[in-house]
Coordinates of C-alpha atoms in Angstrom, one line a residue:
M5 CA 0.0 0.0 0.0
Q6 CA 1.4 3.4 -1.0
P7 CA 0.1 6.9 -0.7
F8 CA -2.6 8.0 -3.1
L9 CA -0.6 10.9 -4.4
K10 CA 2.4 8.7 -5.0
D11 CA 0.3 6.3 -7.0
I12 CA -1.1 9.2 -9.1
A13 CA 2.4 10.6 -9.6
Q14 CA 3.6 7.2 -11.0
K15 CA 0.7 7.2 -13.5
I16 CA 1.3 10.8 -14.5
A17 CA 5.1 10.3 -14.9
A18 CA 4.4 7.7 -17.7
R19 CA 2.6 10.4 -19.8
P20 CA 4.4 12.2 -22.6
N21 CA 4.7 16.0 -22.7
L22 CA 4.1 16.7 -19.0
G23 CA 4.7 20.4 -19.6
G24 CA 1.4 20.8 -21.3
L25 CA -0.5 19.1 -18.5
T26 CA -2.6 20.9 -15.8
I27 CA -3.3 19.0 -12.6
V28 CA -6.0 20.4 -10.2
F29 CA -6.0 19.5 -6.5
P30 CA -8.4 20.4 -3.7
N31 CA -5.6 22.4 -2.0
R32 CA -2.0 23.5 -2.3
R33 CA -0.6 21.1 0.2
A34 CA -1.6 18.1 -2.0
A35 CA 0.2 19.7 -4.9
L36 CA 3.3 20.1 -2.8
F37 CA 3.5 16.4 -1.9
F38 CA 2.5 15.4 -5.4
Q39 CA 5.4 17.4 -6.8
K40 CA 7.8 15.5 -4.5
Y41 CA 6.5 12.1 -5.5
L42 CA 6.6 13.1 -9.2
S43 CA 10.2 14.1 -9.1
E44 CA 11.1 10.7 -7.5
G45 CA 9.3 8.9 -10.3
L46 CA 10.8 10.6 -13.3
A47 CA 13.7 8.9 -15.0
R48 CA 14.8 11.9 -17.1
P49 CA 14.6 15.7 -17.0
T50 CA 11.2 17.1 -18.2
W51 CA 9.1 20.2 -17.8
S52 CA 6.9 20.1 -14.8
P53 CA 3.1 20.1 -15.3
R54 CA 1.1 23.0 -14.0
L55 CA -0.1 22.2 -10.5
V56 CA -3.0 24.4 -9.1
S57 CA -5.6 24.3 -6.4
I58 CA -9.3 24.3 -7.3
E59 CA -9.6 27.8 -6.1
S60 CA -6.8 29.1 -8.3
F61 CA -8.2 27.1 -11.2
F62 CA -11.6 28.8 -10.9
S63 CA -9.9 32.2 -10.7
S64 CA -7.9 31.5 -13.8
L65 CA -11.1 30.8 -15.8
S66 CA -13.0 33.9 -14.6
E67 CA -12.8 37.5 -15.7
L68 CA -13.7 38.5 -12.1
R69 CA -11.0 39.5 -9.6
E70 CA -11.5 38.7 -5.9
P71 CA -10.6 41.6 -3.6
D72 CA -9.7 41.2 0.0
R73 CA -12.5 40.3 2.4
L74 CA -12.7 43.7 4.2
S75 CA -13.3 45.4 0.8
L76 CA -16.0 42.9 0.0
I77 CA -17.8 43.5 3.4
H78 CA -17.5 47.2 3.0
R79 CA -19.1 47.1 -0.4
L80 CA -21.8 44.9 1.0
Y81 CA -22.3 47.4 3.8
R82 CA -23.0 50.2 1.3
V83 CA -25.5 48.1 -0.6
Y84 CA -27.2 46.9 2.6
N85 CA -27.7 50.4 3.9
E86 CA -29.0 51.6 0.5
V87 CA -31.6 48.7 0.2
M88 CA -32.6 48.7 3.8
G89 CA -32.7 52.4 4.2
S90 CA -30.6 52.2 7.4
E91 CA -27.6 54.0 8.7
E92 CA -26.1 51.3 10.8
P93 CA -22.4 52.0 11.6
F94 CA -19.8 49.8 9.9
D95 CA -18.3 48.5 13.1
R96 CA -21.7 47.1 14.1
F97 CA -22.4 45.8 10.6
Y98 CA -19.1 44.0 10.2
F99 CA -19.8 40.7 11.9
W100 CA -23.4 40.5 10.5
G101 CA -21.9 41.4 7.0
D102 CA -19.3 38.7 7.3
M103 CA -22.0 36.1 8.1
L104 CA -24.1 37.4 5.2
L105 CA -21.2 37.2 2.8
R106 CA -20.6 33.6 3.8
D107 CA -24.2 32.8 3.1
F108 CA -24.0 34.4 -0.3
D109 CA -20.8 32.5 -0.9
E110 CA -22.6 29.2 -0.2
V111 CA -25.6 30.1 -2.3
D112 CA -23.4 30.6 -5.3
K113 CA -21.1 27.6 -4.8
Y114 CA -24.1 25.3 -4.6
M115 CA -25.9 27.1 -7.5
V116 CA -28.9 27.9 -5.4
D117 CA -31.7 30.2 -6.7
A118 CA -31.2 33.1 -4.3
P119 CA -34.8 34.6 -4.6
L120 CA -36.2 31.2 -3.9
M121 CA -33.8 30.7 -1.0
F122 CA -34.7 33.9 0.7
R123 CA -38.4 33.7 0.1
D124 CA -40.7 34.6 3.0
L125 CA -42.5 31.4 3.8
S126 CA -44.5 32.6 6.8
K127 CA -47.5 31.9 4.5
L128 CA -47.0 28.2 4.7
K129 CA -49.2 27.3 1.7
E130 CA -46.3 28.5 -0.5
L131 CA -44.3 25.5 0.6
D132 CA -46.4 23.1 -1.3
E133 CA -46.6 25.3 -4.4
S134 CA -43.0 26.4 -4.8
F135 CA -41.0 23.7 -3.0
D136 CA -42.5 20.5 -4.3
F137 CA -39.0 19.2 -4.9
L138 CA -38.3 18.9 -1.2
T139 CA -38.8 15.7 0.8
E140 CA -41.5 15.5 3.5
G141 CA -38.8 15.7 6.2
Q142 CA -37.3 18.9 4.7
R143 CA -40.8 20.5 4.3
G144 CA -41.6 19.6 7.9
F145 CA -38.4 21.3 9.1
L146 CA -39.3 24.5 7.1
K147 CA -42.8 24.5 8.4
G148 CA -41.6 24.1 12.0
F149 CA -39.2 27.1 11.5
W150 CA -41.7 29.4 9.9
A151 CA -44.6 28.4 12.1
N152 CA -43.0 30.6 14.8
F153 CA -43.7 33.7 12.7
E154 CA -47.4 34.6 13.2
E155 CA -49.3 36.8 10.9
K156 CA -48.7 39.8 13.1
P157 CA -45.2 39.2 14.6
A158 CA -43.8 41.6 17.2
G159 CA -40.4 42.8 18.1
S160 CA -37.4 40.8 16.9
K161 CA -39.6 38.6 14.7
E162 CA -40.8 41.6 12.7
S163 CA -37.3 42.9 12.3
F164 CA -36.2 39.5 11.1
L165 CA -38.9 39.3 8.5
K166 CA -38.2 42.8 7.3
V167 CA -34.5 42.0 6.7
W168 CA -35.3 38.5 5.3
R169 CA -37.8 39.9 2.7
K170 CA -35.2 42.3 1.3
L171 CA -32.3 39.9 1.2
P172 CA -33.0 38.9 -2.5
K173 CA -32.7 42.6 -3.4
V174 CA -29.5 43.0 -1.3
Y175 CA -28.0 39.9 -3.0
A176 CA -29.0 41.0 -6.6
T177 CA -27.8 44.6 -6.1
Y178 CA -24.6 43.5 -4.5
V179 CA -23.7 41.0 -7.3
K180 CA -24.6 43.6 -9.9
S181 CA -22.4 46.3 -8.3
L182 CA -19.5 43.9 -8.1
K183 CA -19.8 42.8 -11.7
K184 CA -19.7 46.4 -12.8
E185 CA -16.2 46.6 -11.4
K186 CA -15.3 43.1 -12.6
L187 CA -15.0 42.0 -9.0
G188 CA -16.5 39.0 -7.2
Y189 CA -16.3 37.0 -4.0
E190 CA -15.2 33.3 -4.2
G191 CA -18.7 31.8 -4.6
M192 CA -19.6 34.4 -7.3
V193 CA -16.5 33.4 -9.3
H194 CA -17.4 29.8 -8.9
R195 CA -20.9 30.3 -10.2
E196 CA -19.8 32.4 -13.2
V197 CA -17.3 29.7 -14.3
A198 CA -19.8 26.9 -13.7
V199 CA -22.5 28.6 -15.8
K200 CA -19.9 29.1 -18.5
A201 CA -19.0 25.4 -18.3
M202 CA -22.6 24.3 -18.6
G203 CA -23.3 26.7 -21.5
K204 CA -20.9 27.5 -24.2
G205 CA -17.9 25.7 -22.6
I206 CA -14.5 26.9 -21.5
L207 CA -11.9 25.2 -23.7
G208 CA -10.6 27.2 -26.7
K209 CA -10.1 25.7 -30.2
D210 CA -6.5 24.7 -29.7
E211 CA -7.1 23.3 -26.2
R212 CA -7.9 19.7 -25.3
G213 CA -9.7 18.3 -22.3
T214 CA -7.1 15.4 -22.1
D215 CA -4.5 18.0 -20.9
Y216 CA -6.3 18.3 -17.6
V217 CA -6.3 16.0 -14.5
F218 CA -8.4 16.3 -11.3
A219 CA -7.1 14.4 -8.3
G220 CA -8.1 13.9 -4.7
F221 CA -11.6 15.4 -4.6
N222 CA -14.4 14.1 -2.4
A223 CA -17.5 16.3 -1.5
L224 CA -18.0 18.6 -4.4
T225 CA -20.1 21.8 -4.5
K226 CA -22.5 22.1 -7.4
A227 CA -20.2 24.6 -9.1
E228 CA -17.2 22.2 -8.7
E229 CA -19.3 19.3 -9.9
A230 CA -20.3 21.3 -13.0
L231 CA -16.8 22.3 -13.8
I232 CA -15.2 18.9 -13.3
G233 CA -18.1 17.3 -15.1
Y234 CA -17.5 19.6 -18.1
F235 CA -13.7 18.7 -18.3
V236 CA -14.3 15.0 -17.8
G237 CA -16.8 15.2 -20.7
E238 CA -14.0 16.7 -22.8
G239 CA -11.6 13.9 -22.0
A240 CA -10.0 15.0 -18.7
A241 CA -8.9 12.3 -16.2
C242 CA -10.2 12.3 -12.6
Y243 CA -8.7 10.2 -9.8
W244 CA -10.5 9.6 -6.6
D245 CA -8.8 8.8 -3.3
L246 CA -11.1 6.0 -2.1
D247 CA -11.2 2.5 -0.6
A248 CA -13.6 -0.4 -0.8
Y249 CA -13.9 -0.4 3.0
Y250 CA -16.1 2.7 3.0
V251 CA -17.3 3.0 -0.6
E252 CA -18.9 -0.4 -0.8
D253 CA -20.5 -0.2 2.7
N254 CA -23.6 2.0 2.7
W255 CA -23.3 2.5 6.4
Q256 CA -20.0 4.2 6.1
E257 CA -20.6 7.9 5.9
A258 CA -17.1 8.6 4.5
G259 CA -18.1 7.0 1.2
R260 CA -21.4 8.8 0.8
F261 CA -20.4 11.3 -1.9
F262 CA -18.3 8.7 -3.8
R263 CA -21.4 6.5 -4.0
Q264 CA -23.3 9.4 -5.4
Y265 CA -20.7 10.3 -8.0
R266 CA -20.5 6.6 -9.2
N267 CA -24.0 7.1 -10.4
H268 CA -23.3 10.6 -12.0
P269 CA -24.1 10.7 -15.7
V270 CA -20.6 12.0 -16.5
L271 CA -18.3 11.4 -13.5
S272 CA -19.3 7.8 -13.2
K273 CA -17.0 6.8 -16.1
T274 CA -13.9 8.0 -14.0
F275 CA -14.5 5.3 -11.4
E276 CA -12.7 2.0 -11.3
A277 CA -13.0 -0.9 -8.9
P278 CA -11.9 0.7 -5.6
P279 CA -8.8 -0.8 -3.9
A280 CA -9.1 -2.7 -0.6
N281 CA -6.2 -1.4 1.3
F282 CA -7.7 -0.5 4.7
K283 CA -8.7 -4.0 5.7
G284 CA -5.5 -5.6 4.6
A285 CA -3.1 -3.0 6.0
P286 CA -1.5 -3.9 9.4
K287 CA -2.8 -1.8 12.3
E288 CA -1.6 -1.2 15.8
I289 CA -3.7 0.9 18.2
K290 CA -2.7 2.0 21.7
L291 CA -4.9 3.8 24.1
T292 CA -3.4 5.9 27.0
G293 CA -5.4 7.6 29.6
V294 CA -4.3 11.2 30.4
P295 CA -6.2 13.3 33.0
Q296 CA -5.5 16.8 31.6
R297 CA -5.2 18.3 28.1
I298 CA -1.7 19.6 28.9
G299 CA -0.8 16.0 29.8
Q300 CA -1.9 14.9 26.4
A301 CA 0.4 17.5 24.8
K302 CA 3.3 16.3 27.0
L303 CA 2.6 12.7 26.1
V304 CA 2.8 13.4 22.4
G305 CA 6.2 15.0 22.9
Q306 CA 7.4 12.0 24.9
A307 CA 6.1 9.5 22.3
L308 CA 7.9 11.3 19.5
G309 CA 11.1 11.8 21.5
A310 CA 11.3 8.1 22.5
G311 CA 12.3 7.2 18.9
L312 CA 12.1 9.7 16.1
P313 CA 11.4 8.0 12.7
P314 CA 13.7 8.8 9.8
G315 CA 12.8 11.8 7.5
D316 CA 10.7 9.9 5.0
E317 CA 8.7 8.2 7.7
M318 CA 8.3 11.5 9.6
E319 CA 6.2 12.8 6.7
K320 CA 3.7 10.0 7.4
T321 CA 3.4 10.9 11.0
V322 CA 0.2 12.9 11.8
I323 CA -0.9 14.5 15.1
V324 CA -4.7 15.0 15.2
L325 CA -5.8 17.5 17.9
P326 CA -9.4 17.5 19.3
D327 CA -9.2 21.2 20.0
E328 CA -7.3 24.0 18.3
A329 CA -6.4 25.5 21.7
M330 CA -4.0 22.5 22.1
L331 CA -1.9 23.6 19.2
L332 CA 0.7 25.8 21.1
P333 CA 1.1 23.3 24.0
V334 CA 1.8 20.5 21.5
L335 CA 4.3 22.6 19.6
H336 CA 6.1 23.5 22.8
S337 CA 6.2 19.8 23.8
L338 CA 7.7 18.5 20.6
P339 CA 11.3 17.2 20.9
P340 CA 14.1 19.6 19.8
G341 CA 15.5 17.1 17.3
L342 CA 12.2 17.1 15.3
P343 CA 12.5 18.6 11.8
D344 CA 10.2 21.3 10.5
V345 CA 6.5 20.8 11.3
N346 CA 3.7 21.4 8.8
V347 CA 0.7 22.9 10.6
T348 CA -2.5 22.5 8.5
M349 CA -5.1 23.6 11.0
G350 CA -6.5 27.0 11.8
Y351 CA -5.8 28.8 15.1
S352 CA -8.1 31.3 16.7
L353 CA -6.6 34.6 17.7
G354 CA -8.5 34.4 20.9
N355 CA -6.3 31.4 22.0
T356 CA -3.0 33.3 21.6
P357 CA -1.1 34.7 24.6
L358 CA -1.1 38.1 22.8
Y359 CA -4.9 38.2 22.8
N360 CA -4.8 37.3 26.5
L361 CA -2.4 40.1 27.3
L362 CA -4.5 42.7 25.4
D363 CA -7.6 41.4 27.2
L364 CA -5.8 41.9 30.6
L365 CA -4.8 45.5 29.6
I366 CA -8.3 46.4 28.6
E367 CA -9.6 44.9 31.9
L368 CA -7.1 47.0 33.8
Q369 CA -8.5 50.1 32.2
L370 CA -12.1 49.1 32.8
H371 CA -11.5 48.6 36.5
R372 CA -9.3 51.7 37.1
S373 CA -10.3 54.2 39.7
G374 CA -8.9 57.6 38.7
S375 CA -5.1 57.1 38.6
H376 CA -5.3 53.9 40.7
F377 CA -5.5 50.3 39.5
S378 CA -6.6 47.1 41.2
H379 CA -3.8 44.8 42.3
R380 CA -5.6 41.8 40.8
Q381 CA -5.2 43.2 37.2
V382 CA -1.7 44.5 37.8
T383 CA -0.5 41.2 39.2
A384 CA -2.1 39.2 36.3
I385 CA -0.3 41.4 33.8
L386 CA 3.1 41.2 35.6
A387 CA 2.6 37.4 35.7
H388 CA 1.9 37.1 32.0
A389 CA 4.4 35.0 30.0
Y390 CA 5.3 37.8 27.5
V391 CA 5.8 40.3 30.3
L392 CA 8.0 37.9 32.3
N393 CA 10.0 37.1 29.2
F394 CA 10.5 40.8 28.4
G395 CA 11.2 41.7 32.0
S396 CA 14.0 39.1 32.3
H397 CA 16.0 41.1 29.7
N398 CA 14.8 44.6 30.0
M399 CA 13.6 47.0 32.6
M400 CA 9.9 47.6 31.9
V401 CA 8.1 51.0 32.2
F402 CA 4.3 51.0 31.8
D403 CA 2.8 54.2 30.4
I404 CA -1.0 53.5 30.7

């Protein structure tokens, strides 16, 4: 049994003219490891294929440019105030706008009809007329949600309905304003490219679908499904990282989307008999009880320090954390002889020592009495790790 990306690299290495090939991955990390395996499998010098993530691939096929998120939210803020006739300050709108932008992003990535999505269903009879494609369970969920909104709602319910009814106009106006400037958020770019793929197509006269490969995908959005389906229809190859253990067993949730795509009118032809590596591969599982999370971090460091595997084997070693707050304790517990670590998880700013120090300084100001401060806040600041580390080398002067 060898890694999926190594297996794909060996198949790709046998192709002629690698320089004209474009290989699309779900993320950049997969492309990095694929490049390593490909270089090991080549017997002679050759041009490298173009390796891109799916996000970069969408962007390369679109005329729209994606600005930074703050710019997108500020543009949404202007549209929102215009449509709603409100004068809400930007600092109060920011978090609501960020959530709204994520909703718009999902609407476009899954090719959802936005006016239908944001329709006011407080008149429950519309459910049967406009949403006949839903299952009974889905219709029951919607009825239960909208049943809370009476014909004459009061307070927050009325405010919610007022905003909800105008969301289609907010969405349409926002998209239109971005297109005028040839801008777009991620989902908007995905929808534009997917519509193009389902319509007149993407490839030029001198381009061939066989020059494209998609590797390592699992749960596709509707836009990704449309794009990959188009290229597969034009002759592109598609490799799925799957195993018979979870694909052939309907009770295994991990194989749910693979089972759906095996019945897809276009993608189905890219599937072969899945390998059965999971059941045959040797496994050794050890369970160790540790009372505290910090103890878990220390145990990880001890386990790695007891016998560091060689460089190639270290790449196969993965540490899975149940909580992102454990990232720093684990990093501080790793043995000094460990080579560079590749961190692929997010880390909240609220979990950092810097955030904690700023929080203490704000609390100090909130509890001040004239020019006097409470000893509790002062002591907590002086005991902070950053302050202790700085104070061991410098004399500190606080000017608060």
